[in-house]
Amino acid sequence: MNATLGRDVFFSFFMFTADLRPQDADYSRTLINHLNVLTDMGYDGFDVHIAAPPAGVDHKLEVDSYIGLKKTFDQAGLGEVKFTTNVGTTRTFDPTSPYEEQRTQALSYLKSRVDITRILGGDSIMSGPFIYPYGVFPLTDTDEPIWSDALQDWMKPRYHAARSVFEELLEYAAAQEVKLAVEPVKSWETPPPNMVSEVLDFLEDLEHPQGGVTIDTAQVVMESQGPSVLKENVARATRQDRLYYVHISAPDRGAVKDSWIPWHVISKEIEPVYRGPYLIEVFNAIPPFDSSMRMARRRFWRPGEDDPVPARDSAYDVARAALQELREQTT
């Protein structure tokens, strides 16, 4: 636990990669180098993205590959390092599909991600946009995009279709001691749920008491109903014991230091009621984020992966400054 803050502080590996490539021994050594440096820096744990496989991949083989990766981490002296995971659903693995076979496929996919979270992090958190497939915008039969009221109406049967999937998934995750924290993501990235209230509405409609929400400072700045509603949603999530994860992220998803983060929301609304870890989340200008998030800013060069760039911050510089900023803003 971070001694200054009195809680765990995690760092997102979106700075380095969107795929841990667990069967790649050479890349595992690169990951270990990053983990060692960041742990020495003061981070208590890390959030890692579990990449979606192509259709037809045996999930058991995937899970086995992460068992091997965790063993590699343990052998490198990183057995006490904590991990959470970031997971998204896809067009192939769609729990909101009107087709039962596809929903069954999505449930199998999501259960495997719970298994991987358990392997890497033990009693941990699986977070991310895993209700509706990330970035899959619906179209009419004439290939016209669906927006606004029409999009909200279109989502209603999709939420309903996903109910049974999530009720079974929540039961499975509870047995594995993994918390599921759905993250609402802004509307220019993906269709709903885009707001904290939409996630809470979905969870409250399920016949299962568990299931939580991730609040991301970048998302609530760019896609929000306003500070008063956010205050109500924080209280609502806290009252229901659904505030599972908090991400500290700048609106441009870049460096945290001296950025437009609503620190007053953290200090006044979240800090007094939240007991979980903070995640510092920086998306680096690397594939696939550079194109999917339309990044114009330059990359933070990654020691051991990129050539050093004089007079430009490295990934480690950004991580170190972010941790210091968090300490200054919340203590």
mmCIF file of C-alpha atoms in Angstrom, residues 1-9 41-44 323 327:
data_model
loop_
_atom_site.group_PDB
_atom_site.id
_atom_site.type_symbol
_atom_site.label_atom_id
_atom_site.label_comp_id
_atom_site.label_asym_id
_atom_site.label_seq_id
_atom_site.Cartn_x
_atom_site.Cartn_y
_atom_site.Cartn_z
ATOM 1 C CA MET A 1 0.000 0.000 0.000
ATOM 2 C CA ASN A 2 1.246 3.467 -0.850
ATOM 3 C CA ALA A 3 2.394 4.846 2.487
ATOM 4 C CA THR A 4 1.630 8.473 1.596
ATOM 5 C CA LEU A 5 -1.901 7.904 0.337
ATOM 6 C CA GLY A 6 -2.928 5.044 2.601
ATOM 7 C CA ARG A 7 -4.295 3.073 -0.356
ATOM 8 C CA ASP A 8 -2.949 1.132 -3.325
ATOM 9 C CA VAL A 9 -1.974 3.044 -6.453
ATOM 10 C CA MET A 41 9.024 3.902 -8.227
ATOM 11 C CA GLY A 42 6.262 3.318 -5.680
ATOM 12 C CA TYR A 43 3.393 1.681 -7.566
ATOM 13 C CA ASP A 44 1.571 -1.105 -5.739
ATOM 14 C CA LEU A 323 2.401 9.481 -8.906
ATOM 15 C CA ARG A 327 0.149 12.459 -3.834
#
